Amino acid sequence: MQIREISLTELETAYETVKELRDISYDEFEDLVYAMRHQEYKMFGSFERDELITYAGVSVQVNLYWGRHLFIYDLVTREKYRSQGHGKEMMRYLHDYAKMFDCGKIALTSGLQREAAHRFYEEEGFEKKSYAFLKTL
């Protein structure tokens, strides 16, 4: 397995994995990835024989409550490859990436109905620290 940054020329490949997590069209995905470039949004993938298995979308951020941290916006392993250690490998990679950029924490949010993902995050050492609130305009 190889983990590497995904380039903008590989968006179609990335989308095939992301759509297993997000209900989003390719055009929306492409527009949002380009819009997030100013936030230094980076896409990483684990590949086996040129097939994208796990996708992670992250950026290094700074705020008053977490300080300098790596925020994981998206983390998804293709369904047929789940529970095979790919997510753990990506988390190890992101942990090292965060340390390279002097991050003191890694943060993420997760949907209410994603119990398997929540168990995975807790196994990886994450703690539930807050609620996320959203108001649609």
Coordinates of N, CA, C and O in Angstrom, one line a residue:
M1 N 0.9 -1.2 0.0 CA 0.0 0.0 0.0 C 0.9 1.2 0.0 O 1.9 1.3 0.7
Q2 N 0.5 2.2 -0.8 CA 1.2 3.5 -0.9 C 0.3 4.6 -0.5 O -0.9 4.6 -1.0
I3 N 0.7 5.5 0.4 CA -0.1 6.7 0.7 C 0.6 7.9 0.2 O 1.8 8.0 0.4
R4 N -0.1 8.7 -0.5 CA 0.5 9.9 -1.2 C -0.6 10.9 -1.3 O -1.8 10.7 -1.2
E5 N -0.1 12.2 -1.6 CA -1.1 13.3 -1.9 C -1.7 13.0 -3.3 O -1.1 12.6 -4.2
I6 N -3.0 13.3 -3.3 CA -3.7 13.2 -4.6 C -3.7 14.6 -5.3 O -4.0 15.6 -4.6
S7 N -3.4 14.6 -6.5 CA -3.3 15.8 -7.3 C -4.7 16.2 -7.8 O -5.6 15.4 -7.9
L8 N -4.8 17.5 -8.2 CA -6.0 18.0 -8.8 C -6.4 17.2 -10.1 O -7.5 17.2 -10.5
T9 N -5.4 16.7 -10.8 CA -5.7 15.9 -12.0 C -6.3 14.6 -11.7 O -6.7 13.9 -12.7
E10 N -6.3 14.2 -10.5 CA -6.9 12.9 -10.1 C -8.3 13.0 -9.4 O -8.7 12.1 -8.7
L11 N -8.9 14.1 -9.6 CA -10.2 14.4 -8.9 C -11.3 13.3 -9.2 O -12.0 13.0 -8.3
E12 N -11.3 12.8 -10.4 CA -12.3 11.8 -10.8 C -12.1 10.6 -10.0 O -13.0 9.9 -9.5
T13 N -10.8 10.2 -9.8 CA -10.5 9.0 -9.0 C -10.9 9.2 -7.6 O -11.5 8.4 -6.9
A14 N -10.6 10.4 -7.0 CA -10.9 10.7 -5.6 C -12.4 10.7 -5.4 O -12.9 10.2 -4.4
Y15 N -13.1 11.3 -6.4 CA -14.6 11.4 -6.3 C -15.3 10.0 -6.1 O -16.2 9.8 -5.4
E16 N -14.7 9.0 -6.8 CA -15.3 7.7 -6.8 C -15.3 7.1 -5.3 O -16.2 6.4 -5.0
T17 N -14.3 7.5 -4.6 CA -14.3 7.1 -3.2 C -15.1 8.0 -2.3 O -15.8 7.6 -1.4
V18 N -14.9 9.3 -2.5 CA -15.6 10.3 -1.6 C -17.2 10.1 -1.7 O -17.8 10.3 -0.7
K19 N -17.7 9.8 -2.9 CA -19.1 9.6 -3.0 C -19.7 8.5 -2.1 O -20.9 8.5 -1.9
E20 N -18.8 7.6 -1.6 CA -19.3 6.6 -0.6 C -19.6 7.3 0.7 O -20.2 6.7 1.6
L21 N -19.1 8.5 1.0 CA -19.2 9.2 2.2 C -20.2 10.4 2.1 O -21.0 10.6 2.9
R22 N -20.0 11.1 1.0 CA -20.8 12.3 0.8 C -21.8 12.2 -0.3 O -21.5 11.7 -1.4
D23 N -23.0 12.7 -0.1 CA -24.0 12.8 -1.1 C -23.8 14.1 -1.9 O -24.3 15.1 -1.6
I24 N -22.9 14.0 -2.9 CA -22.5 15.1 -3.7 C -22.2 14.7 -5.1 O -21.7 13.6 -5.4
S25 N -22.5 15.6 -6.0 CA -22.2 15.4 -7.5 C -20.7 15.6 -7.7 O -20.1 16.3 -6.9
Y26 N -20.3 15.1 -8.8 CA -18.9 15.4 -9.2 C -18.6 16.9 -9.4 O -17.6 17.4 -8.9
D27 N -19.5 17.6 -10.0 CA -19.3 19.0 -10.2 C -19.2 19.8 -8.9 O -18.4 20.7 -8.7
E28 N -20.1 19.4 -7.9 CA -20.0 20.0 -6.6 C -18.7 19.7 -5.9 O -18.1 20.6 -5.3
F29 N -18.3 18.5 -6.0 CA -17.0 18.0 -5.4 C -15.9 18.8 -6.0 O -15.1 19.4 -5.3
E30 N -15.8 18.9 -7.3 CA -14.7 19.6 -8.0 C -14.7 21.1 -7.5 O -13.7 21.7 -7.2
D31 N -15.9 21.8 -7.6 CA -16.0 23.2 -7.2 C -15.5 23.4 -5.8 O -14.8 24.4 -5.5
L32 N -16.0 22.5 -4.8 CA -15.6 22.7 -3.4 C -14.1 22.5 -3.2 O -13.5 23.2 -2.4
V33 N -13.5 21.5 -3.8 CA -12.1 21.2 -3.7 C -11.3 22.4 -4.1 O -10.4 22.9 -3.4
Y34 N -11.7 23.0 -5.3 CA -11.0 24.2 -5.7 C -11.2 25.4 -4.8 O -10.3 26.2 -4.5
A35 N -12.4 25.5 -4.3 CA -12.7 26.6 -3.3 C -12.0 26.5 -2.0 O -11.6 27.5 -1.4
M36 N -11.7 25.3 -1.6 CA -11.0 25.0 -0.3 C -9.5 25.2 -0.5 O -8.8 25.1 0.5
R37 N -9.0 25.4 -1.7 CA -7.5 25.5 -1.8 C -6.9 26.6 -1.0 O -5.8 26.5 -0.5
H38 N -7.7 27.7 -0.8 CA -7.1 28.8 0.0 C -7.0 28.4 1.5 O -6.2 29.0 2.2
Q39 N -7.6 27.3 1.9 CA -7.5 26.8 3.3 C -6.4 25.7 3.3 O -6.2 25.0 4.3
E40 N -5.6 25.6 2.2 CA -4.6 24.6 2.2 C -5.2 23.2 2.3 O -4.5 22.3 2.9
Y41 N -6.4 23.0 1.8 CA -7.0 21.6 1.8 C -6.1 20.7 1.0 O -5.8 21.0 -0.2
K42 N -5.7 19.6 1.6 CA -4.9 18.6 1.0 C -5.7 17.3 0.9 O -6.4 16.9 1.8
M43 N -5.5 16.6 -0.2 CA -6.2 15.3 -0.4 C -5.1 14.2 -0.4 O -4.1 14.3 -1.1
F44 N -5.3 13.2 0.5 CA -4.4 12.1 0.5 C -5.1 10.8 0.2 O -6.3 10.6 0.5
G45 N -4.4 9.8 -0.4 CA -5.0 8.6 -0.7 C -4.1 7.4 -0.4 O -2.9 7.5 -0.5
S46 N -4.7 6.3 0.0 CA -3.9 5.1 0.1 C -4.3 4.3 -1.2 O -5.5 4.1 -1.5
F47 N -3.3 3.8 -1.9 CA -3.5 3.1 -3.1 C -2.9 1.7 -3.1 O -1.8 1.5 -2.5
E48 N -3.6 0.8 -3.7 CA -3.0 -0.6 -4.0 C -3.2 -0.8 -5.5 O -4.3 -0.7 -6.0
R49 N -2.1 -1.0 -6.1 CA -2.1 -1.3 -7.6 C -2.9 -0.2 -8.3 O -3.8 -0.5 -9.1
D50 N -2.6 1.0 -8.0 CA -3.3 2.2 -8.6 C -4.8 2.4 -8.3 O -5.4 3.2 -8.9
E51 N -5.3 1.6 -7.4 CA -6.7 1.7 -7.0 C -6.7 2.5 -5.7 O -6.0 2.2 -4.7
L52 N -7.5 3.6 -5.7 CA -7.7 4.4 -4.4 C -8.6 3.6 -3.5 O -9.7 3.3 -3.8
I53 N -8.0 3.3 -2.3 CA -8.7 2.5 -1.3 C -9.3 3.5 -0.2 O -10.4 3.3 0.2
T54 N -8.5 4.4 0.3 CA -8.9 5.3 1.4 C -8.5 6.7 1.0 O -7.5 7.0 0.4
Y55 N -9.5 7.6 1.2 CA -9.3 9.0 0.9 C -9.4 9.8 2.2 O -10.2 9.6 3.1
A56 N -8.5 10.8 2.3 CA -8.5 11.8 3.5 C -8.4 13.2 2.9 O -7.5 13.4 2.1
G57 N -9.3 14.1 3.3 CA -9.2 15.5 3.0 C -8.9 16.2 4.3 O -9.7 16.1 5.2
V58 N -7.8 17.0 4.3 CA -7.4 17.6 5.6 C -6.8 19.0 5.4 O -6.5 19.4 4.2
S59 N -6.7 19.8 6.4 CA -5.9 21.0 6.4 C -5.4 21.3 7.8 O -6.0 21.0 8.8
V60 N -4.2 22.0 7.8 CA -3.7 22.5 9.1 C -4.3 23.8 9.4 O -4.4 24.7 8.5
Q61 N -4.9 23.9 10.6 CA -5.6 25.1 11.0 C -5.1 25.6 12.3 O -4.5 24.8 13.1
V62 N -5.5 26.8 12.7 CA -5.2 27.4 14.0 C -6.5 28.0 14.5 O -7.1 28.8 13.7
N63 N -6.8 27.8 15.7 CA -7.9 28.5 16.3 C -7.7 28.6 17.9 O -6.7 28.0 18.4
L64 N -8.5 29.3 18.5 CA -8.3 29.6 20.0 C -8.6 28.4 20.9 O -8.0 28.3 21.9
Y65 N -9.4 27.4 20.4 CA -9.7 26.3 21.3 C -8.8 25.1 21.1 O -8.6 24.3 22.0
W66 N -8.3 24.8 19.9 CA -7.5 23.7 19.7 C -6.0 24.1 19.4 O -5.2 23.2 19.2
G67 N -5.8 25.4 19.2 CA -4.4 25.8 18.8 C -4.1 25.3 17.4 O -5.0 25.2 16.5
R68 N -2.9 25.0 17.1 CA -2.5 24.5 15.8 C -2.9 23.1 15.7 O -2.4 22.3 16.6
H69 N -3.7 22.7 14.7 CA -4.2 21.3 14.7 C -4.4 20.9 13.2 O -4.5 21.7 12.3
L70 N -4.5 19.6 13.0 CA -4.9 19.1 11.7 C -6.3 18.8 11.8 O -6.8 18.0 12.7
F71 N -7.1 19.3 10.9 CA -8.5 19.0 10.8 C -8.8 18.1 9.7 O -8.4 18.3 8.5
I72 N -9.4 17.0 10.0 CA -9.8 16.0 9.0 C -11.3 16.2 8.6 O -12.2 16.1 9.4
Y73 N -11.4 16.7 7.4 CA -12.8 17.0 6.8 C -13.4 15.7 6.3 O -14.6 15.6 6.5
D74 N -12.6 14.9 5.7 CA -13.2 13.7 5.0 C -12.2 12.5 5.3 O -11.0 12.7 5.1
L75 N -12.8 11.4 5.6 CA -12.0 10.2 5.8 C -12.9 9.0 5.4 O -13.9 8.8 6.1
V76 N -12.6 8.3 4.3 CA -13.5 7.2 3.9 C -12.6 6.2 3.2 O -11.7 6.5 2.4
T77 N -12.9 4.9 3.6 CA -12.4 3.8 2.9 C -13.4 3.1 2.1 O -14.6 3.0 2.5
R78 N -13.1 2.7 0.9 CA -14.1 2.1 0.0 C -14.7 0.9 0.8 O -14.0 0.2 1.5
E79 N -16.0 0.8 0.6 CA -16.8 -0.2 1.4 C -16.2 -1.6 1.3 O -16.1 -2.3 2.3
K80 N -15.8 -2.1 0.2 CA -15.3 -3.4 0.0 C -13.9 -3.7 0.7 O -13.5 -4.8 0.9
Y81 N -13.3 -2.6 1.2 CA -12.0 -2.7 1.8 C -12.0 -2.3 3.3 O -11.0 -2.3 3.9
R82 N -13.2 -2.0 3.8 CA -13.3 -1.7 5.2 C -12.9 -2.8 6.2 O -13.1 -4.0 5.8
S83 N -12.5 -2.5 7.4 CA -12.1 -3.5 8.4 C -10.9 -4.3 8.0 O -10.7 -5.4 8.4
Q84 N -10.0 -3.8 7.1 CA -8.8 -4.5 6.7 C -7.5 -3.7 7.1 O -6.5 -4.0 6.6
G85 N -7.7 -2.6 7.9 CA -6.5 -1.9 8.4 C -6.1 -0.7 7.5 O -5.2 0.0 7.9
H86 N -6.9 -0.4 6.5 CA -6.5 0.7 5.6 C -6.8 2.1 6.4 O -6.0 3.0 6.2
G87 N -7.9 2.2 7.1 CA -8.1 3.4 7.9 C -7.0 3.6 8.9 O -6.6 4.8 9.1
K88 N -6.6 2.6 9.6 CA -5.5 2.7 10.6 C -4.2 3.2 10.0 O -3.6 4.0 10.5
E89 N -3.9 2.7 8.8 CA -2.7 3.1 8.1 C -2.8 4.6 7.7 O -1.8 5.3 7.9
M90 N -4.0 5.0 7.3 CA -4.1 6.4 6.9 C -4.0 7.3 8.2 O -3.4 8.4 8.1
M91 N -4.6 6.8 9.3 CA -4.5 7.6 10.5 C -3.1 7.7 11.0 O -2.7 8.8 11.4
R92 N -2.3 6.7 10.9 CA -0.9 6.8 11.2 C -0.2 7.8 10.3 O 0.6 8.6 10.8
Y93 N -0.5 7.8 9.0 CA 0.1 8.7 8.1 C -0.3 10.2 8.5 O 0.6 11.1 8.5
L94 N -1.6 10.4 8.8 CA -2.0 11.7 9.2 C -1.4 12.2 10.5 O -1.1 13.4 10.7
H95 N -1.2 11.3 11.4 CA -0.6 11.6 12.7 C 0.8 12.1 12.4 O 1.2 13.2 13.0
D96 N 1.6 11.4 11.6 CA 2.9 11.9 11.2 C 2.9 13.2 10.5 O 3.7 14.1 10.7
Y97 N 1.9 13.4 9.6 CA 1.8 14.6 8.8 C 1.5 15.8 9.8 O 2.1 16.8 9.7
A98 N 0.6 15.6 10.8 CA 0.3 16.6 11.7 C 1.6 17.0 12.5 O 1.8 18.2 12.8
K99 N 2.3 16.0 12.9 CA 3.6 16.3 13.7 C 4.6 17.1 12.9 O 5.3 18.0 13.4
M100 N 4.6 16.8 11.6 CA 5.6 17.5 10.7 C 5.2 19.0 10.7 O 6.1 19.8 10.5
F101 N 4.0 19.3 10.8 CA 3.5 20.7 10.8 C 3.3 21.3 12.2 O 2.6 22.3 12.3
D102 N 3.9 20.7 13.2 CA 3.8 21.2 14.6 C 2.4 21.3 15.1 O 2.1 22.2 15.9
C103 N 1.5 20.4 14.7 CA 0.2 20.4 15.2 C 0.2 19.7 16.6 O 0.8 18.6 16.8
G104 N -0.6 20.2 17.5 CA -0.7 19.6 18.8 C -1.9 18.7 18.9 O -2.0 17.9 19.9
K105 N -2.8 18.7 17.9 CA -4.0 17.9 18.0 C -4.4 17.6 16.6 O -4.1 18.2 15.6
I106 N -5.3 16.5 16.5 CA -6.0 16.2 15.3 C -7.5 16.3 15.6 O -7.9 15.7 16.7
A107 N -8.3 16.9 14.8 CA -9.7 17.1 15.1 C -10.5 16.7 13.9 O -10.0 16.7 12.7
L108 N -11.7 16.3 14.2 CA -12.7 15.9 13.1 C -14.1 16.0 13.7 O -14.3 16.0 14.9
T109 N -15.1 16.0 12.8 CA -16.5 15.8 13.2 C -17.0 14.6 12.5 O -16.4 14.2 11.4
S110 N -18.1 14.0 13.0 CA -18.6 12.8 12.4 C -20.1 12.9 12.6 O -20.6 13.3 13.6
G111 N -20.9 12.4 11.6 CA -22.3 12.4 11.6 C -22.9 11.5 12.7 O -22.2 10.5 13.1
L112 N -24.1 11.8 13.1 CA -24.7 11.1 14.3 C -24.9 9.6 14.0 O -24.8 8.8 14.9
Q113 N -25.2 9.2 12.8 CA -25.5 7.8 12.5 C -24.4 7.0 12.1 O -24.5 5.9 11.6
R114 N -23.1 7.4 12.3 CA -22.0 6.7 11.9 C -21.3 5.9 13.0 O -20.1 6.2 13.3
E115 N -22.0 5.0 13.7 CA -21.5 4.4 14.9 C -20.2 3.6 14.7 O -19.3 3.6 15.5
A116 N -20.1 2.9 13.5 CA -18.9 2.2 13.2 C -17.7 3.1 13.1 O -16.6 2.8 13.6
A117 N -17.9 4.3 12.5 CA -16.8 5.3 12.4 C -16.4 5.8 13.8 O -15.3 6.0 14.1
H118 N -17.4 6.0 14.6 CA -17.2 6.5 15.9 C -16.3 5.5 16.7 O -15.4 5.9 17.5
R119 N -16.7 4.2 16.6 CA -15.9 3.2 17.3 C -14.4 3.2 16.8 O -13.5 3.2 17.6
F120 N -14.3 3.4 15.5 CA -12.9 3.4 14.9 C -12.2 4.6 15.5 O -11.0 4.5 15.9
Y121 N -12.8 5.8 15.5 CA -12.1 7.0 16.0 C -11.7 6.8 17.5 O -10.6 7.2 17.9
E122 N -12.6 6.3 18.3 CA -12.2 6.0 19.7 C -11.1 5.0 19.8 O -10.2 5.2 20.6
E123 N -11.1 4.0 19.0 CA -10.0 3.0 19.0 C -8.6 3.7 18.6 O -7.6 3.3 19.1
E124 N -8.7 4.7 17.8 CA -7.6 5.5 17.4 C -7.1 6.6 18.4 O -6.2 7.3 18.1
G125 N -7.8 6.6 19.5 CA -7.4 7.6 20.6 C -8.2 8.9 20.6 O -7.8 9.8 21.4
F126 N -9.2 9.1 19.7 CA -10.0 10.3 19.7 C -11.0 10.2 20.9 O -11.5 9.2 21.2
E127 N -11.2 11.4 21.4 CA -12.2 11.6 22.5 C -13.4 12.5 22.0 O -13.1 13.4 21.2
K128 N -14.6 12.2 22.4 CA -15.7 13.1 22.1 C -15.5 14.3 23.0 O -15.5 14.2 24.2
K129 N -15.4 15.5 22.3 CA -15.2 16.7 23.1 C -16.2 17.7 23.0 O -16.2 18.7 23.7
S130 N -17.1 17.6 22.0 CA -18.1 18.7 21.8 C -19.3 18.2 21.0 O -19.2 17.1 20.4
Y131 N -20.3 19.0 20.8 CA -21.3 18.8 19.8 C -21.1 19.8 18.7 O -20.6 20.9 18.9
A132 N -21.5 19.4 17.5 CA -21.4 20.3 16.4 C -22.9 20.7 16.1 O -23.8 19.9 16.1
F133 N -23.1 22.0 15.9 CA -24.4 22.5 15.7 C -24.4 23.1 14.3 O -23.4 23.7 13.8
L134 N -25.5 23.0 13.6 CA -25.6 23.5 12.2 C -27.0 24.1 12.0 O -28.0 23.5 12.4
K135 N -27.0 25.3 11.4 CA -28.2 25.9 11.1 C -28.2 26.2 9.5 O -27.3 26.8 9.0
T136 N -29.2 25.6 8.9 CA -29.3 25.8 7.4 C -30.0 27.1 7.1 O -31.0 27.4 7.7
L137 N -29.4 27.9 6.2 CA -29.9 29.2 5.8 C -30.6 29.1 4.5 O -30.3 28.3 3.6

